[in-house]
Short mmCIF file of C-alpha atoms and ligand atoms in Angstrom, two decimals:
data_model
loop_
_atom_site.label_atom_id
_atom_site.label_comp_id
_atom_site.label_asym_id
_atom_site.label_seq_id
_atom_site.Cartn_x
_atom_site.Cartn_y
_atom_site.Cartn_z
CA UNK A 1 0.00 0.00 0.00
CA UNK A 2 1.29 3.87 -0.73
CA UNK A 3 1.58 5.32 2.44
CA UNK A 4 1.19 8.82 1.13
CA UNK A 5 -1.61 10.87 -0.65
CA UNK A 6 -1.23 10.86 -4.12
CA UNK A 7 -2.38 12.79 -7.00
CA UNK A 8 -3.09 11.29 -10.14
CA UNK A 9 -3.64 13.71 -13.36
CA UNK A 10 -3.78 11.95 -16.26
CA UNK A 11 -7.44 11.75 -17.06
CA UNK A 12 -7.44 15.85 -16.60
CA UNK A 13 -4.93 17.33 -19.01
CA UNK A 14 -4.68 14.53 -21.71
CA UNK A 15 -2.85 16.21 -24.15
CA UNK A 16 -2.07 19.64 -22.86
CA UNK A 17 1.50 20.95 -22.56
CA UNK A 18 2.30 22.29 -18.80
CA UNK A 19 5.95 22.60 -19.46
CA UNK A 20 5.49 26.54 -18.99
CA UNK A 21 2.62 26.23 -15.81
CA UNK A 22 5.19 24.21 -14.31
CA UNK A 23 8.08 26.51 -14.29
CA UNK A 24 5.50 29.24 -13.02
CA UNK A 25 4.68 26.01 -10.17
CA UNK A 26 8.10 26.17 -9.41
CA UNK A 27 8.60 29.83 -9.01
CA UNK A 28 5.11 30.07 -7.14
CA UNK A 29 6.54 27.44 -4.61
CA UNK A 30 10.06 29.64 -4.50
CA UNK A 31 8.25 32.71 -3.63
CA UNK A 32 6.07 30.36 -0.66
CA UNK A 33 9.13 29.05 0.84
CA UNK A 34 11.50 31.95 0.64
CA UNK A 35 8.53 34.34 2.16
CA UNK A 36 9.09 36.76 -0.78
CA UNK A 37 5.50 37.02 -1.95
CA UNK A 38 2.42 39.01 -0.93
CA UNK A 39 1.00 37.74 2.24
CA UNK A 40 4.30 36.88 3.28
CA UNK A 41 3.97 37.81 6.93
CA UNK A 42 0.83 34.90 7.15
CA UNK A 43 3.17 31.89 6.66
CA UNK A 44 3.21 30.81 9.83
CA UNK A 45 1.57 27.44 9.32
CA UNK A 46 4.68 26.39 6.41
CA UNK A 47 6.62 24.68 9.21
CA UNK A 48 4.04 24.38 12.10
CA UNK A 49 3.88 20.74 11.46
CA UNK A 50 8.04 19.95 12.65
CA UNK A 51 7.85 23.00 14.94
CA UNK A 52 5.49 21.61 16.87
CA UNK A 53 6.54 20.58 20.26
CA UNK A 54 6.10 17.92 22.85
CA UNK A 55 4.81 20.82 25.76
CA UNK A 56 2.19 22.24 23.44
CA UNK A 57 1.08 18.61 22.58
CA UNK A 58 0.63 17.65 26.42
CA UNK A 59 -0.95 20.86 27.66
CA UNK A 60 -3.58 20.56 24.87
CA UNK A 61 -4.21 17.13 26.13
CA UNK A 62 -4.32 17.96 29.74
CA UNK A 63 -6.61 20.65 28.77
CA UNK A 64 -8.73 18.17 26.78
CA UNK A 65 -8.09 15.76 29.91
CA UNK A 66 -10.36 18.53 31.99
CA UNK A 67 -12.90 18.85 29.71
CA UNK A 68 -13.52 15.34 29.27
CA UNK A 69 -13.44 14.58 33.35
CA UNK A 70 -16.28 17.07 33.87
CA UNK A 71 -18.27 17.48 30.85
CA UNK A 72 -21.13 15.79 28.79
CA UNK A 73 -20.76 17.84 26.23
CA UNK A 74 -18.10 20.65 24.87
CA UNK A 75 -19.64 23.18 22.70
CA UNK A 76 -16.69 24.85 20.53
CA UNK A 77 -17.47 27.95 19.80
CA UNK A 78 -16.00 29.61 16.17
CA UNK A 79 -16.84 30.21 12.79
CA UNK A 80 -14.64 30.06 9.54
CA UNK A 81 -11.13 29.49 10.09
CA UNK A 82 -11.79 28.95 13.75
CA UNK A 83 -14.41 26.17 13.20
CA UNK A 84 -14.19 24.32 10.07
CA UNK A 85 -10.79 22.12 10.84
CA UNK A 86 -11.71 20.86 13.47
CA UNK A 87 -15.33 20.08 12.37
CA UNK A 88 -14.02 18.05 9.35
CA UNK A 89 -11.60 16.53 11.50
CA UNK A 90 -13.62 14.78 14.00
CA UNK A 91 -16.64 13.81 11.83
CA UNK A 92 -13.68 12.22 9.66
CA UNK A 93 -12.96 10.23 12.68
CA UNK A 94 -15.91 9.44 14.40
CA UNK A 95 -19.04 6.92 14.38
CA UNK A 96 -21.28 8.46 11.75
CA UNK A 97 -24.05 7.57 14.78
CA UNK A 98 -21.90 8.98 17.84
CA UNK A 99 -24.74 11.52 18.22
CA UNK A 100 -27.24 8.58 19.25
CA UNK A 101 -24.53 6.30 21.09
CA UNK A 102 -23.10 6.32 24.24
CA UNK A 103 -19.58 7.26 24.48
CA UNK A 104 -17.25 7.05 27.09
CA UNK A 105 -16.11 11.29 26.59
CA UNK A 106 -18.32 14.10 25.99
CA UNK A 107 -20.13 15.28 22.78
CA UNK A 108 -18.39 17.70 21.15
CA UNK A 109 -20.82 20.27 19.54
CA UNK A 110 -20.27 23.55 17.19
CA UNK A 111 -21.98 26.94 18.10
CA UNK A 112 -20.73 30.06 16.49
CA UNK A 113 -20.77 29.38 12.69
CA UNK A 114 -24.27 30.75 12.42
CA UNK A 115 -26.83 33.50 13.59
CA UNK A 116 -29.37 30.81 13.70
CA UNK A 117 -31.71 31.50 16.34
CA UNK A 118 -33.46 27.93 16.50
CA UNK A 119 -30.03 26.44 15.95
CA UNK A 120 -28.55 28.20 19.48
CA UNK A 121 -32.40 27.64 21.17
CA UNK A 122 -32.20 23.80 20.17
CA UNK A 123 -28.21 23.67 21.89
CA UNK A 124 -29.33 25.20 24.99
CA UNK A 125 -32.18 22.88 25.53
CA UNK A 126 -29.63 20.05 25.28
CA UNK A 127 -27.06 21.46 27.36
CA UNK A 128 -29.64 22.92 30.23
CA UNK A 129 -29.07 20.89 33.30
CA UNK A 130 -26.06 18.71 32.67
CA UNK A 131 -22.69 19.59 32.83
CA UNK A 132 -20.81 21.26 29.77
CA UNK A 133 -17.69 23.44 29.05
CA UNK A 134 -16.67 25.66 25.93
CA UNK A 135 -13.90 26.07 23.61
CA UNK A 136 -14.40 29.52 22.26
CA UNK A 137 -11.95 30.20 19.22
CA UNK A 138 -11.67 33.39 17.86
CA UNK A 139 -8.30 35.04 16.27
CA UNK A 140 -9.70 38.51 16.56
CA UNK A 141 -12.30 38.03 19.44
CA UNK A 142 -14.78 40.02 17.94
CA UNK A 143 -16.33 38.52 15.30
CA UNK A 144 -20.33 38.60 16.04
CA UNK A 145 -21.59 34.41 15.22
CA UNK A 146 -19.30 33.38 17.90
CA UNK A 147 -19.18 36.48 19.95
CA UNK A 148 -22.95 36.16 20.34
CA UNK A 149 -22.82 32.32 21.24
CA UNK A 150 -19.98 32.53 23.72
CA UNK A 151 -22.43 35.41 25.73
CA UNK A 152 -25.23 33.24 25.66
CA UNK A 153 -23.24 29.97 26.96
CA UNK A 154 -21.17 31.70 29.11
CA UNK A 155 -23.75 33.19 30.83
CA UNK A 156 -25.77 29.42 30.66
CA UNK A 157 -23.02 27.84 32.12
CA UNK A 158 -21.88 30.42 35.40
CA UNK A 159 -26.28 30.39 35.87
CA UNK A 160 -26.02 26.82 36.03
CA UNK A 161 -22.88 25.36 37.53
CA UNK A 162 -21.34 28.47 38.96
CA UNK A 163 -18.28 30.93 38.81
CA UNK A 164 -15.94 28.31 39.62
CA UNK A 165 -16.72 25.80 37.55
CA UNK A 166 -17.12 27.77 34.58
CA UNK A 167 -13.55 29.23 34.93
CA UNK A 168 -12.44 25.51 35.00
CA UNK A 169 -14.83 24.52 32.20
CA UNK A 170 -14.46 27.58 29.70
CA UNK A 171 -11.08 27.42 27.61
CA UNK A 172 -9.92 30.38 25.19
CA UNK A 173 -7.94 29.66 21.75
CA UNK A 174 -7.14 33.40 20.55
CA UNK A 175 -4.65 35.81 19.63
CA UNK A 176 -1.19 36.11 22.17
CA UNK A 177 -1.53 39.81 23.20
CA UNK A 178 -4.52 42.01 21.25
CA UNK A 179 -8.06 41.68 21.06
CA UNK A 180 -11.23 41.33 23.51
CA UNK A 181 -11.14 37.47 24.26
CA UNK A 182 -7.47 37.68 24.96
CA UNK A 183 -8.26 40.40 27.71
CA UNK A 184 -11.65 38.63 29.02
CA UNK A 185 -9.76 35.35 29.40
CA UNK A 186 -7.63 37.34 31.38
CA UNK A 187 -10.11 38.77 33.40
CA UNK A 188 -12.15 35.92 33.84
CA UNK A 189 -8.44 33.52 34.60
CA UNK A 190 -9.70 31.04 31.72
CA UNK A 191 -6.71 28.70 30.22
CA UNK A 192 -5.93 29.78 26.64
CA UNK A 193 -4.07 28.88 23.86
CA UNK A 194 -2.37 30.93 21.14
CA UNK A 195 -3.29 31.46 17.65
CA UNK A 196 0.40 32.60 15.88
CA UNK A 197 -0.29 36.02 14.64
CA UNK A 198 1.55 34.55 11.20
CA UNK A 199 -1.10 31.66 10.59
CA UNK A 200 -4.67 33.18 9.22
CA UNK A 201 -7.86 31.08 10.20
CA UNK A 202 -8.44 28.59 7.40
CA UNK A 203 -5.01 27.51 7.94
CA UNK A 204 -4.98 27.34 11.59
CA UNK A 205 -6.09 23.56 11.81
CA UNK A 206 -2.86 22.16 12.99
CA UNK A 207 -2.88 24.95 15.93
CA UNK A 208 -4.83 24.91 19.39
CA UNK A 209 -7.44 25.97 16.94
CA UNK A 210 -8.28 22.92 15.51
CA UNK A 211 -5.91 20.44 18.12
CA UNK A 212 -8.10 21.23 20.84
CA UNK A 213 -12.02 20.24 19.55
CA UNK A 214 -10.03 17.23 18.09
CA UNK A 215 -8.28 16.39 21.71
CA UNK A 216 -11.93 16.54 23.35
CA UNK A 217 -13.70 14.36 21.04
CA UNK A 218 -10.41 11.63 21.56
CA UNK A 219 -8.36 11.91 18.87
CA UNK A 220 -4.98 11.30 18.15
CA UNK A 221 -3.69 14.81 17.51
CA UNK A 222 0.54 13.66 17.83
CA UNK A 223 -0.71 11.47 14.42
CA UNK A 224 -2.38 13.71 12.80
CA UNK A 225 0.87 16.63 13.01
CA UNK A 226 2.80 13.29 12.39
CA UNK A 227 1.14 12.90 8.87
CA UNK A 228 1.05 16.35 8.06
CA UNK A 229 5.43 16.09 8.99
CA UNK A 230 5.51 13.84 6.44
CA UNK A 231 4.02 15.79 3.58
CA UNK A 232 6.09 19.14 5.05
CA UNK A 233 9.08 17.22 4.73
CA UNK A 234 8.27 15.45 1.32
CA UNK A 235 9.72 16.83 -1.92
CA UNK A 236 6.16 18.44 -2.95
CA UNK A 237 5.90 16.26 -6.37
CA UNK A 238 2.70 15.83 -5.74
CA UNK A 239 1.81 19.50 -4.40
CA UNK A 240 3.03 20.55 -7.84
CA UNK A 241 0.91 18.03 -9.83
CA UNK A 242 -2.47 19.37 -7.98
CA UNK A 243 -0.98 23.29 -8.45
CA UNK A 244 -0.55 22.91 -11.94
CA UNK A 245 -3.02 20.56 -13.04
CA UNK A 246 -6.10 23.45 -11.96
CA UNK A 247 -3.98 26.05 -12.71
CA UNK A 248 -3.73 24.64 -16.33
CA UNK A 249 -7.55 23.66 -16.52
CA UNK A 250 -8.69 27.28 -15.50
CA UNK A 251 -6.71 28.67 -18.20
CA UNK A 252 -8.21 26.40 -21.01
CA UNK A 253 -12.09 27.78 -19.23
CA UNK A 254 -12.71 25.17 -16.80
CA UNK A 255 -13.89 27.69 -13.56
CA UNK A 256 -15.22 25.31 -11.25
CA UNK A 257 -13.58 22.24 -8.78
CA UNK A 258 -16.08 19.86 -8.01
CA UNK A 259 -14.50 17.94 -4.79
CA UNK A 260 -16.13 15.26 -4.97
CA UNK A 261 -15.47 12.45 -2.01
CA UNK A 262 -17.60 8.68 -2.28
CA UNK A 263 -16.77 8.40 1.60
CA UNK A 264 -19.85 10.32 3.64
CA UNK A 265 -17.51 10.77 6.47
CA UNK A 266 -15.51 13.61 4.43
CA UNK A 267 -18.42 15.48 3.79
CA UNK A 268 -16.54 18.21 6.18
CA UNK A 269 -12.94 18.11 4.87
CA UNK A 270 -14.75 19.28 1.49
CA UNK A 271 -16.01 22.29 3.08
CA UNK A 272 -12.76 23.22 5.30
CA UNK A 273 -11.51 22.78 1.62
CA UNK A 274 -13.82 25.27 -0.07
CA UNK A 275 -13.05 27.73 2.95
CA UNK A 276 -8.92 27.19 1.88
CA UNK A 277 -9.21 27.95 -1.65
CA UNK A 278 -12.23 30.44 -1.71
CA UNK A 279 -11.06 32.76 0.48
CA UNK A 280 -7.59 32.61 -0.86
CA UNK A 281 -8.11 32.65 -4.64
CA UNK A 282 -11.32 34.18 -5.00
CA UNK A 283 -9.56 37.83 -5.59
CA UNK A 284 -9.59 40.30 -8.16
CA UNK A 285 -12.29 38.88 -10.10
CA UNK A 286 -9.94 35.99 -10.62
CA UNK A 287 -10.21 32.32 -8.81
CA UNK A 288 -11.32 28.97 -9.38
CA UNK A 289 -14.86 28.42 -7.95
CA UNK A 290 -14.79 25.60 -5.43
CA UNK A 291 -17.89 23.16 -5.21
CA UNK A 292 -18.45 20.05 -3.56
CA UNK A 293 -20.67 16.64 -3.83
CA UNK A 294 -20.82 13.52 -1.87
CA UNK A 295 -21.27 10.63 -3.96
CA UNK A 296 -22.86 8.42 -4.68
CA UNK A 297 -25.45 10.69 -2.87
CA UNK A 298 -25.23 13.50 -5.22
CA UNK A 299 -25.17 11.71 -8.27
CA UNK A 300 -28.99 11.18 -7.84
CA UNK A 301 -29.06 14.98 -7.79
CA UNK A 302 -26.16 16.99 -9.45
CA UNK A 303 -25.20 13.92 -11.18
CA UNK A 304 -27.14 15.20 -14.16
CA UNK A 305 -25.72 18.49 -14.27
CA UNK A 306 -22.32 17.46 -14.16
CA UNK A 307 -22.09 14.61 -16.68
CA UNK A 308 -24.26 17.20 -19.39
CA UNK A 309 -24.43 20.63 -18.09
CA UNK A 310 -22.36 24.11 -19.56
CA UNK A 311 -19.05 22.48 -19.89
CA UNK A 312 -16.90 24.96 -17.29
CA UNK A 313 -16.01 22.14 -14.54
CA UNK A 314 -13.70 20.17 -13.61
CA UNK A 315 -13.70 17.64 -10.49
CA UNK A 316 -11.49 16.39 -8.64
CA UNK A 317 -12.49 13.18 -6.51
CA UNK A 318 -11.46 12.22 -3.63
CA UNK A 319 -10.96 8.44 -3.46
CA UNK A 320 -10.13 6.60 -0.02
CA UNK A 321 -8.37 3.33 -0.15
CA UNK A 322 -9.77 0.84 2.96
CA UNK A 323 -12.90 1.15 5.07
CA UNK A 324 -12.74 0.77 8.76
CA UNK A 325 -15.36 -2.47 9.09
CA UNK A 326 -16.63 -4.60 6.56
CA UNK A 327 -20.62 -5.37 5.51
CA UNK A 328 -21.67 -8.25 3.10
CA UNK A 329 -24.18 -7.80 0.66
CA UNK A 330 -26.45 -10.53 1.93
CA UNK A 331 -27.92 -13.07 -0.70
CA UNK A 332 -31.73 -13.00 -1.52
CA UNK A 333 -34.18 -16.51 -2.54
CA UNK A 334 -36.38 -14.39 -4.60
CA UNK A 335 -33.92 -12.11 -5.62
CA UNK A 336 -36.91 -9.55 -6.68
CA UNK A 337 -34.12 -6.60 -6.92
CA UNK A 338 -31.81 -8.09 -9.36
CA UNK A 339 -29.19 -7.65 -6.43
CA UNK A 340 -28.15 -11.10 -6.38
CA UNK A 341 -25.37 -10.68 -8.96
CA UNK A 342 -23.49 -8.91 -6.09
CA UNK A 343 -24.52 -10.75 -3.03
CA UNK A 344 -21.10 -11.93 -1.22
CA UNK A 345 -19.20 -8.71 -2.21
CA UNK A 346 -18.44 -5.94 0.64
CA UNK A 347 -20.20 -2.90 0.40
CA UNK A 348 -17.27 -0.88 -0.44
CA UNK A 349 -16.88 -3.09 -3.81
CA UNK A 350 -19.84 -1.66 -5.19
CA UNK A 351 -18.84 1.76 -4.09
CA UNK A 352 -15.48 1.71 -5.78
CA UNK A 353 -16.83 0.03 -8.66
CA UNK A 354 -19.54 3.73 -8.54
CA UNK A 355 -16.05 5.73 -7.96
CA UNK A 356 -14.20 4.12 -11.35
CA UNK A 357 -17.79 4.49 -13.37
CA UNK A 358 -18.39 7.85 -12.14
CA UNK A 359 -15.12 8.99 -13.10
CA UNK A 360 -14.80 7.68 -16.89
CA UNK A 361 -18.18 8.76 -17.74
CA UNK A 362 -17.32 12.14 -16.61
CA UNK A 363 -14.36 12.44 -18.10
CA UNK A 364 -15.86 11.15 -21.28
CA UNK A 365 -18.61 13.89 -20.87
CA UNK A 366 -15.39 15.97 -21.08
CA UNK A 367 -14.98 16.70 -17.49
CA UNK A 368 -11.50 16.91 -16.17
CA UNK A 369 -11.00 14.42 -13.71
CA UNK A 370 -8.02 14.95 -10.83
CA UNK A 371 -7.90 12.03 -8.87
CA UNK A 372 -6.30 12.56 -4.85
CA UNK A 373 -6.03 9.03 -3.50
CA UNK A 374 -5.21 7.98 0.34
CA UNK A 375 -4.77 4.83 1.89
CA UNK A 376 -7.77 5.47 4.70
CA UNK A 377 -9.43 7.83 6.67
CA UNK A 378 -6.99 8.32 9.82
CA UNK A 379 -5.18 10.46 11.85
CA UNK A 380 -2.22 10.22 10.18
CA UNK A 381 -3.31 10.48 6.03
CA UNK A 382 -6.03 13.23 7.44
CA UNK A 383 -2.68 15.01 8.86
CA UNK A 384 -1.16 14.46 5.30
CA UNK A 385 -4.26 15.63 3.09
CA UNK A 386 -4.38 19.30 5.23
CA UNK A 387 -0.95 19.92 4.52
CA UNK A 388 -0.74 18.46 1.62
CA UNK A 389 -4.15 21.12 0.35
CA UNK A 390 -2.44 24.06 2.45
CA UNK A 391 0.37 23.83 0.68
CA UNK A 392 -0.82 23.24 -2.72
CA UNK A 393 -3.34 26.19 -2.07
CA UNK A 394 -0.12 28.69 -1.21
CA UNK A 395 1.70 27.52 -4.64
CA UNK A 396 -1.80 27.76 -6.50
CA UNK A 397 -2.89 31.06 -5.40
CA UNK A 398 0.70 32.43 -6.60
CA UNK A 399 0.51 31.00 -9.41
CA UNK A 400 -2.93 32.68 -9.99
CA UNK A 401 -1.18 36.19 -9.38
CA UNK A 402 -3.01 36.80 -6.01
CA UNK A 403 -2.09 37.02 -2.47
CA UNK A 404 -3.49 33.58 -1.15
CA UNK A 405 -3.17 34.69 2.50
CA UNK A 406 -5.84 37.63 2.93
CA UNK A 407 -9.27 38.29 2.62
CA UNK A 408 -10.46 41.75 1.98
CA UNK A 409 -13.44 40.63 0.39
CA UNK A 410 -15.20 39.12 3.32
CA UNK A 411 -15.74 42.41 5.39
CA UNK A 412 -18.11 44.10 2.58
CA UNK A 413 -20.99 42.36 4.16
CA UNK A 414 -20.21 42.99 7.57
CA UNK A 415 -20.19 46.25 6.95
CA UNK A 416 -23.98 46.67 5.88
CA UNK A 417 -24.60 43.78 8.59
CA UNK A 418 -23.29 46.71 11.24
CA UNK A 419 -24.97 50.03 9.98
CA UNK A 420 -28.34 48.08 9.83
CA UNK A 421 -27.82 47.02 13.31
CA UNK A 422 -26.92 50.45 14.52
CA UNK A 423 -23.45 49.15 15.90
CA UNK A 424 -21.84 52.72 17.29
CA UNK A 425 -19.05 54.41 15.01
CA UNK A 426 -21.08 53.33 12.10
CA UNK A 427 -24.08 55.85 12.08
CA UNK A 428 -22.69 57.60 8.29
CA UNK A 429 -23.08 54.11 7.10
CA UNK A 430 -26.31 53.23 8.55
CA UNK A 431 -27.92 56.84 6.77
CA UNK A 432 -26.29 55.87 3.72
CA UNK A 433 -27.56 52.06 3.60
CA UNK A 434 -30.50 53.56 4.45
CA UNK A 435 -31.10 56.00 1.90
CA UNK A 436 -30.00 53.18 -0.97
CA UNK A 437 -33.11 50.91 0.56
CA UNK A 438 -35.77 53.73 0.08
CA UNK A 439 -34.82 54.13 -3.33
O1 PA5 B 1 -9.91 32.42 7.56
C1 PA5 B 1 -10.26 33.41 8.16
O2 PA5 B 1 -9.48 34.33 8.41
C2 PA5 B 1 -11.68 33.57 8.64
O3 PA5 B 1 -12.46 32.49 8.28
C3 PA5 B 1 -11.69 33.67 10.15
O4 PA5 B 1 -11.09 32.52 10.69
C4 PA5 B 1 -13.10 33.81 10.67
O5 PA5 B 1 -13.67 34.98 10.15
C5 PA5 B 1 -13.11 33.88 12.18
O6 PA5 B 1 -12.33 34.94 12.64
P1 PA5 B 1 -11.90 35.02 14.15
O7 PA5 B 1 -11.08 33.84 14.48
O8 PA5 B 1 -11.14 36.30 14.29
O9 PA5 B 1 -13.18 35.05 14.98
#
């Protein structure tokens, strides 16, 4: 078995010269690792895999120790950045059914990512009366989804269990010195963790950002900084192959990535990997558009559109080697479904078999097909696959001609969200978004 990710390309650019898009690969992963490019003060998170160290590893765990010795459930409070690696990394991991099982730790649950007011009104009625603590994650400590959740559970949790035990129970990941968590964990004498002022959100996974949530739900975070080592430390053949392989199909008018996984337990990892490469290549009217499916789910709804619709996509698929358990496709007397043909095979047969179909009928419908392969879902090739995308997304976005590492973009709507709320400081706004509406 290949014990690394790999990235096969040769049912996306049959025919097409990269020669060129690979020198500009090369140059684009110069300008990454010599910190010469724009955004070069957010690079932090190039060698946070081997700079991680054994003390940060065991006070994460001791932390997580706490939370699981007093809690039923840990809500995790962030949004973006500060929410979406560790989401995709623990429903990677866990039961698909943990939410209906027993377990021998607390439920981890996310609060933050939305303004939904049914959402936080369900969460409190499952948290009211039994014991719970919160991760709240937040780089800047004021941005409003999780700023409004950690009020409302903060104030839940002193109501309920008291001062003391929230101060125990209530852990702060957020920036070293600046901002208004950093100086109400202070206040309050919560234990925090740092967010490096060089690593931006969506590629803050492999900090206390995502290493914490993952800790508490009993994961093996050592592997999972252990996998993504190994991809750090690799000669980036493959980083290049994914960087110039969608650099090259933009350029001949192919806009959108499908990621498209045929394992329901990555549902997440696809959308920590539309946060990565939206909100660093989406820029000056320029970017590839990333999508996602699950199949074989989605073929019964998007299928359509992708094997015949306007011909501007390309997918790449993300195809997982073993399964954890094994179920047999029982065998049937009357054998009214026609299913007896595969009765005896494993499950997963039939689902590979849907992978390898899928893939040449969409290619043959002429959509590019970019094929990253790992061995299983675990610790370890999970570690591999966010490095292995952060990377590739620094090179990519470089190529592109943007600066992969900000995002100006996303504060236009927070804006409008703020004068129409009244927030102080923006009254000229709130007369001016005003006066547009009553045209
Ligand atoms: O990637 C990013 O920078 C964003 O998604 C942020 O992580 C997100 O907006 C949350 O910001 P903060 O951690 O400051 O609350």
């Amino acid at each position: 078995m290949n014990e690394r990710i790999q990235v096969i390309s040769k049912y996306a650019l049959q025919g097409v010269e990269t020669q060129a898009l690979r020198e500009l690969a090369l140059a684009a992963k110069q300008t990454l690792e010599s910190g010469s490019g724009a955004g070069n003060d957010f690079l932090g998170w190039l060698h946070l895999p081997s700079s991680s160290d054994a003390a940060q590893f065991e006070a994460i765990e001791q932390s997580a120790a706490q939370l699981r010795s007093e809690c039923e459930y840990v809500i995790s409070i962030g949004i973006g950045g500060s929410y979406l690696g560790a989401k995709a990394v623990i429903e990677s991991l866990s039961d698909h059914f943990a939410a209906y099982k027993a377990s021998n730790g607390p439920k981890v649950l996310f609060a933050g990512s939305n303004i939904g007011e049914d959402y936080l009104y369900d969460m409190i009625d499952l948290v009211r009366g039994h014991k719970f603590g919160i991760i709240v994650i937040s780089k800047s400590g004021t941005t409003t989804e999780p700023g409004i959740a950690f009020r409302i559970f903060k104030d839940l949790l002193e109501k309920q269990e008291g001062k003391e035990f929230a101060r125990r129970n209530i852990i702060a990941v957020t920036d070293a010195r600046r901002g208004a968590l950093r100086q109400l964990a202070s206040d309050e004498g919560y234990a925090t963790y740092v967010i490096p002022d060089d690593v931006g959100g969506r590629f803050s996974v492999l900090t206390p950002v995502g290493l914490l949530p993952i800790a508490v739900a009993g994961f093996d975070i050592r592997a999972l900084v252990a996998g993504a080592v190994e991809i750090e430390q690799g000669d980036d053949e493959q980083v290049l192959e994914y960087a110039i392989t969608r650099n090259a199909l933009y350029q001949k008018g192919k806009k959108i990535e499908v990621l498209a996984n045929f394992t329901p337990r990555l549902h997440y990892i696809a959308e920590w990997w539309k946060q990565l490469y939206g909100e660093s290549e989406g820029k000056g009217h320029k970017g590839i558009f990333p999508a996602s499916v699950d199949f074989t789910t989605d073929l019964h709804s998007m299928g359509q559109m992708i094997q015949d619709g306007e011909r501007t996509l390309f997918e790449t698929v993300l195809s997982v080697g073993d399964q954890q358990h094994e179920v047999i496709i029982p065998s049937d007397e009357k054998d009214l479904d026609g299913l007896n043909y595969i009765a005896g095979k494993n499950v997963d047969y039939v689902n590979k078999m849907a992978e390898l179909g899928t893939r040449l009928a969409h290619v043959d419908g002429g959509v590019p097909n970019i094929l990253i392969t790992m061995p299983t879902v675990n610790e370890r090739y999970l570690g591999q696959l966010i490095y292995f995308f952060e990377k590739a997304c620094g090179v990519s976005g470089y190529m592109l001609g943007v600066n992969p590492f900000d995002q100006p973009g996303v504060e236009a709507y927070k804006k409008n969200m703020f004068a129409l709320l009244e927030k102080p400081g923006h009254e000229e706004a709130t007369a001016a978004i005003r006066a547009k509406l009553n045209n």
